[in-house]
């Protein structure tokens, strides 16, 4: 059972606002990830982190930024939200200590709507 | 390059029918891992199974079974006696041993089980 949390679950916001999507996990996992999911279902990796102070961009270019100051916390920030940012954002984590342990566990997601 | 193909975008069945979700993958690596995740309407991705490339034994867990065939690069998922609660989007994913734990997801299959 995975303990990974995302807040808010749903967010409706106007264009130009700054938003931060929170993700935290209580499993002590080193690796964390952010995915963006289109309404058409496809998942795209936008950011990942191998540990504290480590962040990398994923396959899909994103205007968002992330930080990893604490192991358990991996927030994603949009400085100026636009309608094109409307999507579901999923956070995941994995232990990263062995191939078996590297199964990614996902949070419940944040559905973002930018008007 | 890695690729995962889920050719069935949507499947609709009537309760109690058996249903198979197809997954075909491409990789040049000899060591890799395959996964299935379930995404119910609530949005979170739920881990179902992980398989490594050296273990071709089929697996059964209750009404769920998985058929891994390396010769055809397929990792199909069968639900026996489907139930309405099985309605969800199902994702197949691939990770090779050297990919830094990056998952390559298929496009997903939306399964609708009607009463």
PDB file of C-alpha atoms in Angstrom:
ATOM      1  CA  UNK A   1       0.000   0.000   0.000  1.00  0.00           C
ATOM      2  CA  UNK A   2       1.492   3.323  -1.036  1.00  0.00           C
ATOM      3  CA  UNK A   3       1.314   6.469   1.065  1.00  0.00           C
ATOM      4  CA  UNK A   4       1.592   9.303  -1.378  1.00  0.00           C
ATOM      5  CA  UNK A   5      -0.579  12.366  -1.165  1.00  0.00           C
ATOM      6  CA  UNK A   6      -1.459  15.190  -3.476  1.00  0.00           C
ATOM      7  CA  UNK A   7      -3.228  18.427  -2.746  1.00  0.00           C
ATOM      8  CA  UNK A   8      -5.402  19.933  -3.914  1.00  0.00           C
ATOM      9  CA  UNK A   9      -7.373  17.181  -5.626  1.00  0.00           C
ATOM     10  CA  UNK A  10      -9.214  19.702  -7.784  1.00  0.00           C
ATOM     11  CA  UNK A  11      -8.298  23.267  -8.638  1.00  0.00           C
ATOM     12  CA  UNK A  12     -10.074  25.815 -10.804  1.00  0.00           C
ATOM     13  CA  UNK A  13      -8.087  28.992 -11.282  1.00  0.00           C
ATOM     14  CA  UNK A  14      -7.909  32.007 -13.544  1.00  0.00           C
ATOM     15  CA  UNK A  15      -5.272  32.699 -16.154  1.00  0.00           C
ATOM     16  CA  UNK A  16      -2.116  34.326 -14.867  1.00  0.00           C
ATOM     17  CA  UNK A  17      -2.290  33.009 -11.327  1.00  0.00           C
ATOM     18  CA  UNK A  18       0.631  31.302  -9.669  1.00  0.00           C
ATOM     19  CA  UNK A  19      -0.148  27.830  -8.373  1.00  0.00           C
ATOM     20  CA  UNK A  20       1.695  25.143  -6.486  1.00  0.00           C
ATOM     21  CA  UNK A  21       0.624  21.523  -6.562  1.00  0.00           C
ATOM     22  CA  UNK A  22       1.744  19.631  -3.516  1.00  0.00           C
ATOM     23  CA  UNK A  23       3.006  16.059  -3.410  1.00  0.00           C
ATOM     24  CA  UNK A  24       4.296  14.254  -0.376  1.00  0.00           C
ATOM     25  CA  UNK A  25       5.108  10.667   0.485  1.00  0.00           C
ATOM     26  CA  UNK A  26       5.756   9.010   3.797  1.00  0.00           C
ATOM     27  CA  UNK A  27       7.647   5.984   2.516  1.00  0.00           C
ATOM     28  CA  UNK A  28      11.102   7.550   2.507  1.00  0.00           C
ATOM     29  CA  UNK A  29      11.395   7.017  -1.243  1.00  0.00           C
ATOM     30  CA  UNK A  30      14.371   8.679  -2.903  1.00  0.00           C
ATOM     31  CA  UNK A  31      12.859   9.028  -6.368  1.00  0.00           C
ATOM     32  CA  UNK A  32       9.841  11.137  -7.192  1.00  0.00           C
ATOM     33  CA  UNK A  33       8.107  11.993 -10.446  1.00  0.00           C
ATOM     34  CA  UNK A  34       5.500  14.292 -11.945  1.00  0.00           C
ATOM     35  CA  UNK A  35       3.359  13.199 -14.867  1.00  0.00           C
ATOM     36  CA  UNK A  36       0.885  15.199 -16.899  1.00  0.00           C
ATOM     37  CA  UNK A  37      -2.090  13.332 -18.238  1.00  0.00           C
ATOM     38  CA  UNK A  38      -4.055  14.510 -21.249  1.00  0.00           C
ATOM     39  CA  UNK A  39      -7.822  14.208 -21.371  1.00  0.00           C
ATOM     40  CA  UNK A  40      -7.087  11.578 -24.029  1.00  0.00           C
ATOM     41  CA  UNK A  41      -5.409   9.503 -21.299  1.00  0.00           C
ATOM     42  CA  UNK A  42      -1.762   9.540 -22.390  1.00  0.00           C
ATOM     43  CA  UNK A  43       0.755  10.027 -19.556  1.00  0.00           C
ATOM     44  CA  UNK A  44       3.799  12.235 -20.006  1.00  0.00           C
ATOM     45  CA  UNK A  45       6.731  12.523 -17.607  1.00  0.00           C
ATOM     46  CA  UNK A  46       7.436  16.218 -16.992  1.00  0.00           C
ATOM     47  CA  UNK A  47       9.811  16.188 -13.992  1.00  0.00           C
ATOM     48  CA  UNK A  48      11.677  13.762 -11.805  1.00  0.00           C
ATOM     49  CA  UNK A  49      14.039  13.752  -8.883  1.00  0.00           C
ATOM     50  CA  UNK A  50      16.562  11.217  -7.659  1.00  0.00           C
ATOM     51  CA  UNK A  51      16.820  12.758  -4.226  1.00  0.00           C
ATOM     52  CA  UNK A  52      17.151  15.952  -2.265  1.00  0.00           C
ATOM     53  CA  UNK A  53      18.398  18.868  -4.376  1.00  0.00           C
ATOM     54  CA  UNK A  54      18.135  16.784  -7.542  1.00  0.00           C
ATOM     55  CA  UNK A  55      15.595  17.683 -10.231  1.00  0.00           C
ATOM     56  CA  UNK A  56      15.458  16.853 -13.916  1.00  0.00           C
ATOM     57  CA  UNK A  57      13.113  17.590 -16.784  1.00  0.00           C
ATOM     58  CA  UNK A  58      11.186  14.729 -18.274  1.00  0.00           C
ATOM     59  CA  UNK A  59      10.233  13.763 -21.788  1.00  0.00           C
ATOM     60  CA  UNK A  60       7.550  16.409 -22.193  1.00  0.00           C
ATOM     61  CA  UNK A  61       8.565  20.029 -22.054  1.00  0.00           C
ATOM     62  CA  UNK A  62       6.682  21.847 -19.348  1.00  0.00           C
ATOM     63  CA  UNK A  63       6.531  25.443 -18.169  1.00  0.00           C
ATOM     64  CA  UNK A  64       6.273  24.209 -14.601  1.00  0.00           C
ATOM     65  CA  UNK A  65       9.152  24.011 -12.140  1.00  0.00           C
ATOM     66  CA  UNK A  66       9.811  21.667  -9.225  1.00  0.00           C
ATOM     67  CA  UNK A  67      11.925  21.609  -6.109  1.00  0.00           C
ATOM     68  CA  UNK A  68      13.125  18.873  -3.792  1.00  0.00           C
ATOM     69  CA  UNK A  69      14.297  20.333  -0.523  1.00  0.00           C
ATOM     70  CA  UNK A  70      13.047  17.453   1.581  1.00  0.00           C
ATOM     71  CA  UNK A  71      12.921  13.770   0.720  1.00  0.00           C
ATOM     72  CA  UNK A  72       9.211  13.505   1.332  1.00  0.00           C
ATOM     73  CA  UNK A  73       8.109  16.607  -0.537  1.00  0.00           C
ATOM     74  CA  UNK A  74       8.132  17.379  -4.294  1.00  0.00           C
ATOM     75  CA  UNK A  75       5.988  20.399  -5.148  1.00  0.00           C
ATOM     76  CA  UNK A  76       5.284  21.554  -8.683  1.00  0.00           C
ATOM     77  CA  UNK A  77       4.812  25.255  -9.433  1.00  0.00           C
ATOM     78  CA  UNK A  78       3.293  27.130 -12.357  1.00  0.00           C
ATOM     79  CA  UNK A  79       4.277  30.800 -12.196  1.00  0.00           C
ATOM     80  CA  UNK A  80       1.513  31.928 -14.510  1.00  0.00           C
ATOM     81  CA  UNK A  81      -1.242  29.467 -15.260  1.00  0.00           C
ATOM     82  CA  UNK A  82      -2.737  29.307 -18.750  1.00  0.00           C
ATOM     83  CA  UNK A  83      -5.665  27.348 -20.202  1.00  0.00           C
ATOM     84  CA  UNK A  84      -3.159  25.094 -21.964  1.00  0.00           C
ATOM     85  CA  UNK A  85      -2.072  23.905 -18.505  1.00  0.00           C
ATOM     86  CA  UNK A  86      -5.475  22.363 -17.910  1.00  0.00           C
ATOM     87  CA  UNK A  87      -4.761  18.714 -17.239  1.00  0.00           C
ATOM     88  CA  UNK A  88      -4.470  16.068 -14.573  1.00  0.00           C
ATOM     89  CA  UNK A  89      -1.128  16.030 -12.737  1.00  0.00           C
ATOM     90  CA  UNK A  90       0.008  12.786 -11.141  1.00  0.00           C
ATOM     91  CA  UNK A  91       2.845  12.453  -8.670  1.00  0.00           C
ATOM     92  CA  UNK A  92       4.683   9.165  -8.100  1.00  0.00           C
ATOM     93  CA  UNK A  93       7.559   7.851  -6.039  1.00  0.00           C
ATOM     94  CA  UNK A  94       9.795   4.800  -5.929  1.00  0.00           C
ATOM     95  CA  UNK A  95      12.350   3.433  -3.501  1.00  0.00           C
ATOM     96  CA  UNK A  96      15.123   3.229  -6.042  1.00  0.00           C
ATOM     97  CA  UNK A  97      17.318   0.845  -4.158  1.00  0.00           C
ATOM     98  CA  UNK A  98      16.869  -2.196  -6.405  1.00  0.00           C
ATOM     99  CA  UNK A  99      15.075  -3.013  -9.628  1.00  0.00           C
ATOM    100  CA  UNK A 100      12.267  -4.645  -7.688  1.00  0.00           C
ATOM    101  CA  UNK A 101      11.995  -1.750  -5.284  1.00  0.00           C
ATOM    102  CA  UNK A 102      11.738   0.706  -8.122  1.00  0.00           C
ATOM    103  CA  UNK A 103       8.065   0.152  -8.749  1.00  0.00           C
ATOM    104  CA  UNK A 104       6.439   3.552  -8.989  1.00  0.00           C
ATOM    105  CA  UNK A 105       3.489   4.259  -6.721  1.00  0.00           C
ATOM    106  CA  UNK A 106       1.130   7.052  -7.636  1.00  0.00           C
ATOM    107  CA  UNK A 107      -0.793   9.661  -5.735  1.00  0.00           C
ATOM    108  CA  UNK A 108      -4.478  10.411  -6.356  1.00  0.00           C
ATOM    109  CA  UNK A 109      -3.740  13.215  -8.808  1.00  0.00           C
ATOM    110  CA  UNK A 110      -4.683  16.884  -9.083  1.00  0.00           C
ATOM    111  CA  UNK A 111      -7.190  17.910 -11.725  1.00  0.00           C
ATOM    112  CA  UNK A 112      -6.341  21.450 -12.789  1.00  0.00           C
ATOM    113  CA  UNK A 113      -8.677  23.667 -14.787  1.00  0.00           C
ATOM    114  CA  UNK A 114      -7.390  27.052 -15.885  1.00  0.00           C
ATOM    115  CA  UNK A 115     -10.052  29.435 -17.099  1.00  0.00           C
TER     116      UNK A 115
ATOM    117  CA  UNK B   1      14.117   3.500 -28.018  1.00  0.00           C
ATOM    118  CA  UNK B   2      11.280   1.977 -26.058  1.00  0.00           C
ATOM    119  CA  UNK B   3       7.663   1.825 -27.047  1.00  0.00           C
ATOM    120  CA  UNK B   4       4.497   0.356 -25.586  1.00  0.00           C
ATOM    121  CA  UNK B   5       1.408  -0.105 -27.719  1.00  0.00           C
ATOM    122  CA  UNK B   6      -2.077  -0.733 -26.422  1.00  0.00           C
ATOM    123  CA  UNK B   7      -3.998  -1.060 -29.640  1.00  0.00           C
ATOM    124  CA  UNK B   8      -7.415  -1.195 -27.982  1.00  0.00           C
ATOM    125  CA  UNK B   9      -8.427   2.332 -27.070  1.00  0.00           C
ATOM    126  CA  UNK B  10     -11.805   1.306 -25.662  1.00  0.00           C
ATOM    127  CA  UNK B  11     -13.439  -1.994 -24.865  1.00  0.00           C
ATOM    128  CA  UNK B  12     -17.011  -2.482 -23.768  1.00  0.00           C
ATOM    129  CA  UNK B  13     -18.239  -5.749 -22.284  1.00  0.00           C
ATOM    130  CA  UNK B  14     -21.213  -6.961 -20.342  1.00  0.00           C
ATOM    131  CA  UNK B  15     -20.730  -8.062 -16.763  1.00  0.00           C
ATOM    132  CA  UNK B  16     -19.438 -11.622 -16.339  1.00  0.00           C
ATOM    133  CA  UNK B  17     -17.767 -11.659 -19.718  1.00  0.00           C
ATOM    134  CA  UNK B  18     -14.038 -12.356 -19.884  1.00  0.00           C
ATOM    135  CA  UNK B  19     -11.932  -9.624 -21.441  1.00  0.00           C
ATOM    136  CA  UNK B  20      -8.304  -9.435 -22.550  1.00  0.00           C
ATOM    137  CA  UNK B  21      -6.360  -6.202 -22.779  1.00  0.00           C
ATOM    138  CA  UNK B  22      -3.463  -6.330 -25.188  1.00  0.00           C
ATOM    139  CA  UNK B  23      -0.018  -4.861 -24.642  1.00  0.00           C
ATOM    140  CA  UNK B  24       2.869  -5.053 -27.102  1.00  0.00           C
ATOM    141  CA  UNK B  25       6.241  -3.550 -26.328  1.00  0.00           C
ATOM    142  CA  UNK B  26       9.499  -2.738 -28.075  1.00  0.00           C
ATOM    143  CA  UNK B  27      12.907  -2.586 -26.454  1.00  0.00           C
ATOM    144  CA  UNK B  28      16.445  -3.452 -27.396  1.00  0.00           C
ATOM    145  CA  UNK B  29      17.370  -4.358 -23.858  1.00  0.00           C
ATOM    146  CA  UNK B  30      17.515  -7.910 -22.587  1.00  0.00           C
ATOM    147  CA  UNK B  31      16.665  -6.908 -19.024  1.00  0.00           C
ATOM    148  CA  UNK B  32      13.480  -4.986 -18.517  1.00  0.00           C
ATOM    149  CA  UNK B  33      10.340  -4.821 -16.416  1.00  0.00           C
ATOM    150  CA  UNK B  34       6.720  -4.713 -17.441  1.00  0.00           C
ATOM    151  CA  UNK B  35       3.876  -3.274 -15.415  1.00  0.00           C
ATOM    152  CA  UNK B  36       0.126  -2.948 -15.433  1.00  0.00           C
ATOM    153  CA  UNK B  37      -1.663  -0.102 -13.675  1.00  0.00           C
ATOM    154  CA  UNK B  38      -5.376   0.522 -13.222  1.00  0.00           C
ATOM    155  CA  UNK B  39      -6.825   4.046 -13.231  1.00  0.00           C
ATOM    156  CA  UNK B  40     -10.392   4.119 -11.907  1.00  0.00           C
ATOM    157  CA  UNK B  41     -12.598   7.193 -12.449  1.00  0.00           C
ATOM    158  CA  UNK B  42     -11.245   8.705  -9.232  1.00  0.00           C
ATOM    159  CA  UNK B  43      -7.959   9.291 -11.063  1.00  0.00           C
ATOM    160  CA  UNK B  44      -5.179   7.579  -9.168  1.00  0.00           C
ATOM    161  CA  UNK B  45      -3.015   4.933 -10.800  1.00  0.00           C
ATOM    162  CA  UNK B  46      -3.106   1.680  -8.896  1.00  0.00           C
ATOM    163  CA  UNK B  47      -0.193  -0.701  -9.339  1.00  0.00           C
ATOM    164  CA  UNK B  48      -1.359  -4.186 -10.348  1.00  0.00           C
ATOM    165  CA  UNK B  49       1.673  -6.223 -11.343  1.00  0.00           C
ATOM    166  CA  UNK B  50       5.371  -6.095 -12.189  1.00  0.00           C
ATOM    167  CA  UNK B  51       7.108  -8.707 -14.307  1.00  0.00           C
ATOM    168  CA  UNK B  52      10.797  -8.985 -15.160  1.00  0.00           C
ATOM    169  CA  UNK B  53      11.998 -10.104 -18.554  1.00  0.00           C
ATOM    170  CA  UNK B  54      13.486 -13.333 -17.209  1.00  0.00           C
ATOM    171  CA  UNK B  55      10.267 -14.601 -15.728  1.00  0.00           C
ATOM    172  CA  UNK B  56       7.869 -15.777 -18.382  1.00  0.00           C
ATOM    173  CA  UNK B  57       5.571 -17.626 -16.049  1.00  0.00           C
ATOM    174  CA  UNK B  58       2.013 -16.520 -16.324  1.00  0.00           C
ATOM    175  CA  UNK B  59       0.482 -15.128 -13.185  1.00  0.00           C
ATOM    176  CA  UNK B  60      -2.981 -15.340 -11.748  1.00  0.00           C
ATOM    177  CA  UNK B  61      -4.383 -13.207  -8.981  1.00  0.00           C
ATOM    178  CA  UNK B  62      -8.041 -13.834  -8.344  1.00  0.00           C
ATOM    179  CA  UNK B  63      -9.942 -12.856 -11.485  1.00  0.00           C
ATOM    180  CA  UNK B  64      -6.843 -11.255 -12.995  1.00  0.00           C
ATOM    181  CA  UNK B  65      -4.271 -13.104 -15.055  1.00  0.00           C
ATOM    182  CA  UNK B  66      -1.303 -12.028 -17.111  1.00  0.00           C
ATOM    183  CA  UNK B  67       0.250 -13.729 -20.111  1.00  0.00           C
ATOM    184  CA  UNK B  68       3.846 -12.727 -20.797  1.00  0.00           C
ATOM    185  CA  UNK B  69       5.181 -13.920 -24.160  1.00  0.00           C
ATOM    186  CA  UNK B  70       8.686 -12.776 -24.880  1.00  0.00           C
ATOM    187  CA  UNK B  71       8.632 -14.293 -28.375  1.00  0.00           C
ATOM    188  CA  UNK B  72       5.878 -11.906 -29.417  1.00  0.00           C
ATOM    189  CA  UNK B  73       6.854  -9.046 -27.056  1.00  0.00           C
ATOM    190  CA  UNK B  74       3.442  -9.110 -25.479  1.00  0.00           C
ATOM    191  CA  UNK B  75       2.167  -8.829 -21.930  1.00  0.00           C
ATOM    192  CA  UNK B  76      -1.579  -9.274 -22.075  1.00  0.00           C
ATOM    193  CA  UNK B  77      -3.988  -8.890 -19.187  1.00  0.00           C
ATOM    194  CA  UNK B  78      -7.177 -10.915 -18.814  1.00  0.00           C
ATOM    195  CA  UNK B  79     -10.043 -10.236 -16.461  1.00  0.00           C
ATOM    196  CA  UNK B  80     -12.273 -13.235 -15.934  1.00  0.00           C
ATOM    197  CA  UNK B  81     -15.949 -12.774 -15.127  1.00  0.00           C
ATOM    198  CA  UNK B  82     -15.706  -8.997 -15.362  1.00  0.00           C
ATOM    199  CA  UNK B  83     -17.543  -6.775 -12.898  1.00  0.00           C
ATOM    200  CA  UNK B  84     -18.750  -3.206 -13.096  1.00  0.00           C
ATOM    201  CA  UNK B  85     -16.023  -2.214 -10.620  1.00  0.00           C
ATOM    202  CA  UNK B  86     -13.443  -3.271 -13.191  1.00  0.00           C
ATOM    203  CA  UNK B  87     -14.437  -0.270 -15.313  1.00  0.00           C
ATOM    204  CA  UNK B  88     -11.312   1.840 -15.534  1.00  0.00           C
ATOM    205  CA  UNK B  89      -8.456   2.810 -17.797  1.00  0.00           C
ATOM    206  CA  UNK B  90      -5.663   0.254 -17.784  1.00  0.00           C
ATOM    207  CA  UNK B  91      -2.080   1.143 -18.593  1.00  0.00           C
ATOM    208  CA  UNK B  92       0.748  -1.134 -19.580  1.00  0.00           C
ATOM    209  CA  UNK B  93       4.266   0.208 -18.969  1.00  0.00           C
ATOM    210  CA  UNK B  94       7.864  -0.781 -19.640  1.00  0.00           C
ATOM    211  CA  UNK B  95      11.059   0.045 -17.803  1.00  0.00           C
ATOM    212  CA  UNK B  96      14.460  -1.179 -18.836  1.00  0.00           C
ATOM    213  CA  UNK B  97      17.174  -1.785 -16.325  1.00  0.00           C
ATOM    214  CA  UNK B  98      19.279   1.120 -17.438  1.00  0.00           C
ATOM    215  CA  UNK B  99      16.602   3.714 -17.942  1.00  0.00           C
ATOM    216  CA  UNK B 100      16.965   5.341 -14.549  1.00  0.00           C
ATOM    217  CA  UNK B 101      13.598   3.928 -13.641  1.00  0.00           C
ATOM    218  CA  UNK B 102      11.827   5.859 -16.348  1.00  0.00           C
ATOM    219  CA  UNK B 103       8.588   4.205 -17.316  1.00  0.00           C
ATOM    220  CA  UNK B 104       7.330   4.174 -20.863  1.00  0.00           C
ATOM    221  CA  UNK B 105       3.546   3.981 -20.792  1.00  0.00           C
ATOM    222  CA  UNK B 106       1.174   2.711 -23.406  1.00  0.00           C
ATOM    223  CA  UNK B 107      -1.714   4.917 -24.414  1.00  0.00           C
ATOM    224  CA  UNK B 108      -4.138   3.096 -22.121  1.00  0.00           C
ATOM    225  CA  UNK B 109      -7.259   1.016 -22.719  1.00  0.00           C
ATOM    226  CA  UNK B 110     -10.585   2.230 -21.370  1.00  0.00           C
ATOM    227  CA  UNK B 111     -12.627  -0.731 -20.193  1.00  0.00           C
ATOM    228  CA  UNK B 112     -16.343  -0.296 -19.669  1.00  0.00           C
ATOM    229  CA  UNK B 113     -18.192  -3.119 -17.982  1.00  0.00           C
ATOM    230  CA  UNK B 114     -21.946  -2.783 -18.284  1.00  0.00           C
ATOM    231  CA  UNK B 115     -24.359  -4.431 -15.885  1.00  0.00           C
TER     232      UNK B 115
END
